[in-house]
């Protein structure tokens, strides 16, 4: 093992990262989740307040609560993905049920006539901002770029001695020791580019690539020159033919949860100010499965490649917001949301087989990749709401976010910042919501039935000159009933969006175009505490 580590450590190679900017982009986009009332009105709550999820839009909104409340939301999401990859269309459906929101708010009046400060509100809201349980994707197509080309890309330039199980004496070229695949795979952690070395090792071990010399062992009859040529061979050939039928599956689970710790205050009758301290918890699992069948011109007829990833970590952000009652009917709001500073860590395992798994490379090693840090772009939200007495309202939010401000802080990932500048752009989003309230009396108490509807529009973060991706559009509606200190709300929304999914960062880089349709049922229970 010491010999293996030494050979690898002295080689100079270019670094190939397992993470890239698309991973950070995934955590820069928050899904529109929250309470049923919030979703039914398209999330347009920046100038309204008075809802648990509105705290995450404008932290000043907690001062609009009239009393202490507790709320809990559960729901189900369905996803239909229509995928086009290299001219081949496919589709799949997925669904999930979860408890996506819980919040409490405590408005505290300031009964002091000597000050204009009227109220302080303390709030807490838990919300699922990313749900990966309904993110499964499956697609297939024909390609003239194969797994053989992929592993060849990583292997070229690396001497074959690094992939052989046998240790050879440098002078006599005799076998002086043997290692297992697991031994070599583990030792490659000491290389300057372990991700590159490990992929190259798997392709070599499973036979998807061959050395240009045509040999992967030394014979006793070999001369020193012949033995050195085999051991030092740095050029490799694909052993999978020139075309392949490919199929990809991605199975995901987990998500991102956000905790809002909120404080807000009311000054006079018309000004509300608020601050959020937000923490994020990331826990995502992803299994990527890749099948290929070849044209039969080589000894490798088919192959299967599996990568299992687990991403865990945390993040932190701040929000500052204000709401002004410009008139009795008109409210205006503004929010600045800071970048979210993430620290994440990945674990992965790999498996490769060929010819119906008759040969395989299964190192059975859980690799812990180095921790990496990045910040997401911040955003500004401008809001307006108009109230028609107590019977109706209409609300609008505009959100601006520049994705070119996504930035990797870890030195090993800073090269990805160039890809951010090249591929991403600034975006605008629009949310519109409305509510109509119908009063009715129960035991001399006036209660309400509320009818709601919403619309939202979000631009793609990719530059149109790079990828011409349609914006996200969504429609929603819902209803609620208030019975004294209890409110029951329900909503349903549909959102459509086109995304790109790229299985690999190198060689097999043709993205699949995915048209997703999301449906979301939500039910919220809200109760007055005291």
PDB file of C-alpha atoms in Angstrom, residues 23-250:
ATOM      1  CA  UNK A  23     -25.041  21.606  -7.690  1.00  0.00           C
ATOM      2  CA  UNK A  24     -24.918  25.085  -6.159  1.00  0.00           C
ATOM      3  CA  UNK A  25     -27.652  26.284  -8.514  1.00  0.00           C
ATOM      4  CA  UNK A  26     -29.912  23.547  -7.159  1.00  0.00           C
ATOM      5  CA  UNK A  27     -29.716  25.079  -3.691  1.00  0.00           C
ATOM      6  CA  UNK A  28     -30.055  28.654  -4.979  1.00  0.00           C
ATOM      7  CA  UNK A  29     -33.613  28.018  -6.166  1.00  0.00           C
ATOM      8  CA  UNK A  30     -36.210  27.696  -3.431  1.00  0.00           C
ATOM      9  CA  UNK A  31     -39.489  26.031  -4.282  1.00  0.00           C
ATOM     10  CA  UNK A  32     -42.642  27.999  -3.520  1.00  0.00           C
ATOM     11  CA  UNK A  33     -43.706  26.029  -0.470  1.00  0.00           C
ATOM     12  CA  UNK A  34     -45.576  27.099   2.640  1.00  0.00           C
ATOM     13  CA  UNK A  35     -49.094  27.368   3.988  1.00  0.00           C
ATOM     14  CA  UNK A  36     -52.153  26.595   1.893  1.00  0.00           C
ATOM     15  CA  UNK A  37     -53.228  30.261   1.930  1.00  0.00           C
ATOM     16  CA  UNK A  38     -49.753  31.344   0.827  1.00  0.00           C
ATOM     17  CA  UNK A  39     -49.673  28.852  -2.052  1.00  0.00           C
ATOM     18  CA  UNK A  40     -53.251  29.559  -3.142  1.00  0.00           C
ATOM     19  CA  UNK A  41     -52.347  33.228  -3.636  1.00  0.00           C
ATOM     20  CA  UNK A  42     -49.168  32.511  -5.604  1.00  0.00           C
ATOM     21  CA  UNK A  43     -46.887  33.463  -2.695  1.00  0.00           C
ATOM     22  CA  UNK A  44     -47.621  37.188  -3.184  1.00  0.00           C
ATOM     23  CA  UNK A  45     -47.391  38.179   0.476  1.00  0.00           C
ATOM     24  CA  UNK A  46     -44.560  40.706   0.621  1.00  0.00           C
ATOM     25  CA  UNK A  47     -46.871  43.612   1.503  1.00  0.00           C
ATOM     26  CA  UNK A  48     -49.583  41.628   3.273  1.00  0.00           C
ATOM     27  CA  UNK A  49     -47.997  39.780   6.195  1.00  0.00           C
ATOM     28  CA  UNK A  50     -50.250  37.980   8.628  1.00  0.00           C
ATOM     29  CA  UNK A  51     -49.280  34.499   7.359  1.00  0.00           C
ATOM     30  CA  UNK A  52     -46.544  32.154   8.604  1.00  0.00           C
ATOM     31  CA  UNK A  53     -44.993  31.746   5.162  1.00  0.00           C
ATOM     32  CA  UNK A  54     -45.150  35.503   4.574  1.00  0.00           C
ATOM     33  CA  UNK A  55     -42.404  35.798   7.204  1.00  0.00           C
ATOM     34  CA  UNK A  56     -40.012  34.157   4.735  1.00  0.00           C
ATOM     35  CA  UNK A  57     -40.940  36.750   2.087  1.00  0.00           C
ATOM     36  CA  UNK A  58     -40.909  39.862   4.295  1.00  0.00           C
ATOM     37  CA  UNK A  59     -39.904  39.549   7.969  1.00  0.00           C
ATOM     38  CA  UNK A  60     -41.943  42.656   8.820  1.00  0.00           C
ATOM     39  CA  UNK A  61     -45.093  40.605   8.152  1.00  0.00           C
ATOM     40  CA  UNK A  62     -45.187  39.050  11.632  1.00  0.00           C
ATOM     41  CA  UNK A  63     -46.245  42.409  13.102  1.00  0.00           C
ATOM     42  CA  UNK A  64     -49.438  42.209  11.045  1.00  0.00           C
ATOM     43  CA  UNK A  65     -50.660  39.291  13.191  1.00  0.00           C
ATOM     44  CA  UNK A  66     -53.445  40.385  15.534  1.00  0.00           C
ATOM     45  CA  UNK A  67     -52.980  37.528  18.031  1.00  0.00           C
ATOM     46  CA  UNK A  68     -50.697  34.611  18.887  1.00  0.00           C
ATOM     47  CA  UNK A  69     -51.154  31.744  16.435  1.00  0.00           C
ATOM     48  CA  UNK A  70     -49.834  28.303  15.633  1.00  0.00           C
ATOM     49  CA  UNK A  71     -50.028  26.685  12.182  1.00  0.00           C
ATOM     50  CA  UNK A  72     -49.239  23.293  10.635  1.00  0.00           C
ATOM     51  CA  UNK A  73     -49.279  22.340   6.945  1.00  0.00           C
ATOM     52  CA  UNK A  74     -49.289  18.923   5.274  1.00  0.00           C
ATOM     53  CA  UNK A  75     -49.588  18.083   1.619  1.00  0.00           C
ATOM     54  CA  UNK A  76     -48.826  15.940  -1.378  1.00  0.00           C
ATOM     55  CA  UNK A  77     -46.813  16.803  -4.466  1.00  0.00           C
ATOM     56  CA  UNK A  78     -47.006  15.071  -7.845  1.00  0.00           C
ATOM     57  CA  UNK A  79     -44.465  15.477 -10.629  1.00  0.00           C
ATOM     58  CA  UNK A  80     -44.702  14.503 -14.283  1.00  0.00           C
ATOM     59  CA  UNK A  81     -41.473  14.773 -16.287  1.00  0.00           C
ATOM     60  CA  UNK A  82     -41.394  14.652 -20.072  1.00  0.00           C
ATOM     61  CA  UNK A  83     -37.779  14.244 -21.134  1.00  0.00           C
ATOM     62  CA  UNK A  84     -36.042  14.622 -24.499  1.00  0.00           C
ATOM     63  CA  UNK A  85     -32.531  13.236 -24.838  1.00  0.00           C
ATOM     64  CA  UNK A  86     -30.798  13.049 -28.218  1.00  0.00           C
ATOM     65  CA  UNK A  87     -34.143  13.085 -30.029  1.00  0.00           C
ATOM     66  CA  UNK A  88     -35.744  10.356 -27.891  1.00  0.00           C
ATOM     67  CA  UNK A  89     -38.766  11.222 -25.736  1.00  0.00           C
ATOM     68  CA  UNK A  90     -39.703   9.567 -22.446  1.00  0.00           C
ATOM     69  CA  UNK A  91     -41.834  10.366 -19.408  1.00  0.00           C
ATOM     70  CA  UNK A  92     -42.234   9.345 -15.786  1.00  0.00           C
ATOM     71  CA  UNK A  93     -44.443  10.254 -12.814  1.00  0.00           C
ATOM     72  CA  UNK A  94     -43.558  10.617  -9.149  1.00  0.00           C
ATOM     73  CA  UNK A  95     -45.290  11.724  -5.945  1.00  0.00           C
ATOM     74  CA  UNK A  96     -44.619  12.375  -2.253  1.00  0.00           C
ATOM     75  CA  UNK A  97     -46.433  13.313   0.951  1.00  0.00           C
ATOM     76  CA  UNK A  98     -44.838  15.441   3.656  1.00  0.00           C
ATOM     77  CA  UNK A  99     -45.321  17.820   6.575  1.00  0.00           C
ATOM     78  CA  UNK A 100     -43.913  20.934   4.976  1.00  0.00           C
ATOM     79  CA  UNK A 101     -44.532  23.789   7.416  1.00  0.00           C
ATOM     80  CA  UNK A 102     -44.904  24.606  11.096  1.00  0.00           C
ATOM     81  CA  UNK A 103     -44.947  28.049  12.649  1.00  0.00           C
ATOM     82  CA  UNK A 104     -45.785  30.115  15.719  1.00  0.00           C
ATOM     83  CA  UNK A 105     -46.045  33.889  16.178  1.00  0.00           C
ATOM     84  CA  UNK A 106     -46.327  35.929  19.379  1.00  0.00           C
ATOM     85  CA  UNK A 107     -47.300  39.606  18.930  1.00  0.00           C
ATOM     86  CA  UNK A 108     -46.496  41.558  22.122  1.00  0.00           C
ATOM     87  CA  UNK A 109     -48.203  44.973  22.515  1.00  0.00           C
ATOM     88  CA  UNK A 110     -46.190  47.875  23.933  1.00  0.00           C
ATOM     89  CA  UNK A 111     -48.581  49.703  26.225  1.00  0.00           C
ATOM     90  CA  UNK A 112     -46.598  52.875  26.689  1.00  0.00           C
ATOM     91  CA  UNK A 113     -48.080  56.203  25.595  1.00  0.00           C
ATOM     92  CA  UNK A 114     -44.679  57.872  25.725  1.00  0.00           C
ATOM     93  CA  UNK A 115     -43.361  55.991  22.664  1.00  0.00           C
ATOM     94  CA  UNK A 116     -44.533  55.465  19.096  1.00  0.00           C
ATOM     95  CA  UNK A 117     -43.446  51.812  19.159  1.00  0.00           C
ATOM     96  CA  UNK A 118     -46.697  49.866  19.254  1.00  0.00           C
ATOM     97  CA  UNK A 119     -45.762  46.225  19.079  1.00  0.00           C
ATOM     98  CA  UNK A 120     -42.962  43.654  19.003  1.00  0.00           C
ATOM     99  CA  UNK A 121     -43.568  40.283  17.369  1.00  0.00           C
ATOM    100  CA  UNK A 122     -41.523  37.122  17.797  1.00  0.00           C
ATOM    101  CA  UNK A 123     -41.963  34.393  15.230  1.00  0.00           C
ATOM    102  CA  UNK A 124     -40.637  31.026  14.203  1.00  0.00           C
ATOM    103  CA  UNK A 125     -41.397  29.182  10.994  1.00  0.00           C
ATOM    104  CA  UNK A 126     -40.138  25.825   9.745  1.00  0.00           C
ATOM    105  CA  UNK A 127     -40.555  25.263   6.025  1.00  0.00           C
ATOM    106  CA  UNK A 128     -39.448  22.716   3.445  1.00  0.00           C
ATOM    107  CA  UNK A 129     -37.890  24.812   0.664  1.00  0.00           C
ATOM    108  CA  UNK A 130     -36.700  21.918  -1.520  1.00  0.00           C
ATOM    109  CA  UNK A 131     -38.335  18.494  -1.750  1.00  0.00           C
ATOM    110  CA  UNK A 132     -36.248  15.964  -3.665  1.00  0.00           C
ATOM    111  CA  UNK A 133     -38.511  12.996  -2.921  1.00  0.00           C
ATOM    112  CA  UNK A 134     -40.529  13.742  -6.072  1.00  0.00           C
ATOM    113  CA  UNK A 135     -37.518  14.425  -8.282  1.00  0.00           C
ATOM    114  CA  UNK A 136     -36.987  11.082 -10.035  1.00  0.00           C
ATOM    115  CA  UNK A 137     -36.081  11.248 -13.726  1.00  0.00           C
ATOM    116  CA  UNK A 138     -35.626   8.555 -16.383  1.00  0.00           C
ATOM    117  CA  UNK A 139     -34.558   9.030 -20.004  1.00  0.00           C
ATOM    118  CA  UNK A 140     -32.856   7.164 -22.842  1.00  0.00           C
ATOM    119  CA  UNK A 141     -31.403   7.683 -26.312  1.00  0.00           C
ATOM    120  CA  UNK A 142     -28.710   6.716 -28.807  1.00  0.00           C
ATOM    121  CA  UNK A 143     -25.244   8.246 -28.668  1.00  0.00           C
ATOM    122  CA  UNK A 144     -21.908   7.992 -30.435  1.00  0.00           C
ATOM    123  CA  UNK A 145     -20.195   8.907 -27.153  1.00  0.00           C
ATOM    124  CA  UNK A 146     -20.021   6.049 -24.654  1.00  0.00           C
ATOM    125  CA  UNK A 147     -18.846   5.112 -21.185  1.00  0.00           C
ATOM    126  CA  UNK A 148     -15.646   3.880 -22.805  1.00  0.00           C
ATOM    127  CA  UNK A 149     -14.969   7.434 -23.989  1.00  0.00           C
ATOM    128  CA  UNK A 150     -15.831   8.735 -20.517  1.00  0.00           C
ATOM    129  CA  UNK A 151     -13.336   6.509 -18.688  1.00  0.00           C
ATOM    130  CA  UNK A 152     -10.736   7.033 -21.410  1.00  0.00           C
ATOM    131  CA  UNK A 153     -10.923  10.784 -20.761  1.00  0.00           C
ATOM    132  CA  UNK A 154      -9.923  10.262 -17.134  1.00  0.00           C
ATOM    133  CA  UNK A 155      -7.306   7.572 -17.787  1.00  0.00           C
ATOM    134  CA  UNK A 156      -5.263   9.190 -20.561  1.00  0.00           C
ATOM    135  CA  UNK A 157      -2.056  10.546 -19.079  1.00  0.00           C
ATOM    136  CA  UNK A 158      -1.962   8.178 -16.090  1.00  0.00           C
ATOM    137  CA  UNK A 159       0.637   5.396 -16.153  1.00  0.00           C
ATOM    138  CA  UNK A 160      -0.927   1.936 -16.187  1.00  0.00           C
ATOM    139  CA  UNK A 161       1.135   0.823 -13.182  1.00  0.00           C
ATOM    140  CA  UNK A 162      -1.366   2.792 -11.039  1.00  0.00           C
ATOM    141  CA  UNK A 163      -4.233   0.522 -12.104  1.00  0.00           C
ATOM    142  CA  UNK A 164      -2.607  -2.910 -11.746  1.00  0.00           C
ATOM    143  CA  UNK A 165      -3.269  -5.128  -8.734  1.00  0.00           C
ATOM    144  CA  UNK A 166       0.295  -6.429  -8.828  1.00  0.00           C
ATOM    145  CA  UNK A 167       3.238  -4.537  -7.356  1.00  0.00           C
ATOM    146  CA  UNK A 168       6.360  -4.976  -9.518  1.00  0.00           C
ATOM    147  CA  UNK A 169       9.957  -4.538  -8.418  1.00  0.00           C
ATOM    148  CA  UNK A 170      11.232  -1.508 -10.387  1.00  0.00           C
ATOM    149  CA  UNK A 171      14.513  -3.291 -11.177  1.00  0.00           C
ATOM    150  CA  UNK A 172      13.618  -6.923 -11.782  1.00  0.00           C
ATOM    151  CA  UNK A 173       9.960  -6.357 -12.843  1.00  0.00           C
ATOM    152  CA  UNK A 174       9.018  -9.345 -10.710  1.00  0.00           C
ATOM    153  CA  UNK A 175       5.746  -9.400  -8.736  1.00  0.00           C
ATOM    154  CA  UNK A 176       6.503  -8.518  -5.134  1.00  0.00           C
ATOM    155  CA  UNK A 177       2.961  -8.060  -3.828  1.00  0.00           C
ATOM    156  CA  UNK A 178      -0.704  -8.031  -4.694  1.00  0.00           C
ATOM    157  CA  UNK A 179      -3.468  -5.602  -3.781  1.00  0.00           C
ATOM    158  CA  UNK A 180      -7.218  -5.646  -3.960  1.00  0.00           C
ATOM    159  CA  UNK A 181      -9.312  -3.185  -5.950  1.00  0.00           C
ATOM    160  CA  UNK A 182     -10.376  -1.696  -2.633  1.00  0.00           C
ATOM    161  CA  UNK A 183      -6.729  -1.141  -1.616  1.00  0.00           C
ATOM    162  CA  UNK A 184      -5.951   0.828  -4.765  1.00  0.00           C
ATOM    163  CA  UNK A 185      -9.236   2.761  -4.711  1.00  0.00           C
ATOM    164  CA  UNK A 186      -8.563   3.866  -1.124  1.00  0.00           C
ATOM    165  CA  UNK A 187      -4.944   4.786  -1.856  1.00  0.00           C
ATOM    166  CA  UNK A 188      -6.043   7.106  -4.641  1.00  0.00           C
ATOM    167  CA  UNK A 189      -7.300   9.510  -1.988  1.00  0.00           C
ATOM    168  CA  UNK A 190      -3.661  10.615  -1.784  1.00  0.00           C
ATOM    169  CA  UNK A 191      -3.543  11.614  -5.442  1.00  0.00           C
ATOM    170  CA  UNK A 192      -3.977  15.199  -6.564  1.00  0.00           C
ATOM    171  CA  UNK A 193      -7.197  14.312  -8.342  1.00  0.00           C
ATOM    172  CA  UNK A 194      -8.832  11.301  -6.657  1.00  0.00           C
ATOM    173  CA  UNK A 195     -12.086  11.626  -8.605  1.00  0.00           C
ATOM    174  CA  UNK A 196     -10.171  11.349 -11.882  1.00  0.00           C
ATOM    175  CA  UNK A 197      -8.007   8.432 -10.741  1.00  0.00           C
ATOM    176  CA  UNK A 198     -10.923   6.463  -9.352  1.00  0.00           C
ATOM    177  CA  UNK A 199     -12.990   6.749 -12.509  1.00  0.00           C
ATOM    178  CA  UNK A 200     -10.007   5.726 -14.598  1.00  0.00           C
ATOM    179  CA  UNK A 201      -9.356   2.744 -12.304  1.00  0.00           C
ATOM    180  CA  UNK A 202     -12.958   1.511 -12.602  1.00  0.00           C
ATOM    181  CA  UNK A 203     -12.941   1.714 -16.403  1.00  0.00           C
ATOM    182  CA  UNK A 204      -9.631  -0.130 -16.600  1.00  0.00           C
ATOM    183  CA  UNK A 205     -10.584  -2.824 -14.071  1.00  0.00           C
ATOM    184  CA  UNK A 206     -13.941  -3.594 -15.719  1.00  0.00           C
ATOM    185  CA  UNK A 207     -12.391  -3.672 -19.212  1.00  0.00           C
ATOM    186  CA  UNK A 208     -14.199  -0.695 -20.742  1.00  0.00           C
ATOM    187  CA  UNK A 209     -10.825   0.783 -21.692  1.00  0.00           C
ATOM    188  CA  UNK A 210      -7.645  -0.952 -22.853  1.00  0.00           C
ATOM    189  CA  UNK A 211      -4.039   0.327 -22.821  1.00  0.00           C
ATOM    190  CA  UNK A 212      -2.691   1.160 -26.264  1.00  0.00           C
ATOM    191  CA  UNK A 213      -0.002  -1.484 -25.739  1.00  0.00           C
ATOM    192  CA  UNK A 214      -2.776  -4.088 -25.610  1.00  0.00           C
ATOM    193  CA  UNK A 215      -1.379  -5.600 -22.425  1.00  0.00           C
ATOM    194  CA  UNK A 216      -2.131  -5.173 -18.720  1.00  0.00           C
ATOM    195  CA  UNK A 217       0.409  -7.587 -17.244  1.00  0.00           C
ATOM    196  CA  UNK A 218       4.112  -8.380 -17.471  1.00  0.00           C
ATOM    197  CA  UNK A 219       5.414 -11.757 -18.607  1.00  0.00           C
ATOM    198  CA  UNK A 220       8.608 -13.293 -17.166  1.00  0.00           C
ATOM    199  CA  UNK A 221      10.054 -13.345 -20.668  1.00  0.00           C
ATOM    200  CA  UNK A 222       9.605  -9.577 -21.175  1.00  0.00           C
ATOM    201  CA  UNK A 223      12.668  -7.448 -21.582  1.00  0.00           C
ATOM    202  CA  UNK A 224      13.098  -4.374 -19.402  1.00  0.00           C
ATOM    203  CA  UNK A 225      11.995  -2.145 -22.261  1.00  0.00           C
ATOM    204  CA  UNK A 226       8.871  -4.219 -22.874  1.00  0.00           C
ATOM    205  CA  UNK A 227       7.977  -4.285 -19.165  1.00  0.00           C
ATOM    206  CA  UNK A 228       8.505  -0.544 -18.814  1.00  0.00           C
ATOM    207  CA  UNK A 229       6.341   0.082 -21.879  1.00  0.00           C
ATOM    208  CA  UNK A 230       3.448  -1.864 -20.320  1.00  0.00           C
ATOM    209  CA  UNK A 231       3.812  -0.319 -16.873  1.00  0.00           C
ATOM    210  CA  UNK A 232       4.297   3.203 -18.199  1.00  0.00           C
ATOM    211  CA  UNK A 233       1.587   3.139 -20.883  1.00  0.00           C
ATOM    212  CA  UNK A 234      -0.422   6.361 -20.568  1.00  0.00           C
ATOM    213  CA  UNK A 235      -2.663   6.055 -23.622  1.00  0.00           C
ATOM    214  CA  UNK A 236      -5.935   4.141 -23.606  1.00  0.00           C
ATOM    215  CA  UNK A 237      -8.526   3.024 -26.105  1.00  0.00           C
ATOM    216  CA  UNK A 238     -12.251   2.631 -25.639  1.00  0.00           C
ATOM    217  CA  UNK A 239     -13.435  -0.978 -25.689  1.00  0.00           C
ATOM    218  CA  UNK A 240     -17.140  -0.166 -26.090  1.00  0.00           C
ATOM    219  CA  UNK A 241     -17.458   0.509 -29.810  1.00  0.00           C
ATOM    220  CA  UNK A 242     -18.484   3.764 -31.448  1.00  0.00           C
ATOM    221  CA  UNK A 243     -22.164   3.961 -30.514  1.00  0.00           C
ATOM    222  CA  UNK A 244     -24.463   2.955 -27.675  1.00  0.00           C
ATOM    223  CA  UNK A 245     -28.068   2.748 -26.647  1.00  0.00           C
ATOM    224  CA  UNK A 246     -28.166   4.587 -23.341  1.00  0.00           C
ATOM    225  CA  UNK A 247     -30.579   4.777 -20.450  1.00  0.00           C
ATOM    226  CA  UNK A 248     -30.281   6.994 -17.378  1.00  0.00           C
ATOM    227  CA  UNK A 249     -32.211   6.897 -14.120  1.00  0.00           C
ATOM    228  CA  UNK A 250     -31.969   9.413 -11.300  1.00  0.00           C
TER     229      UNK A 250
END
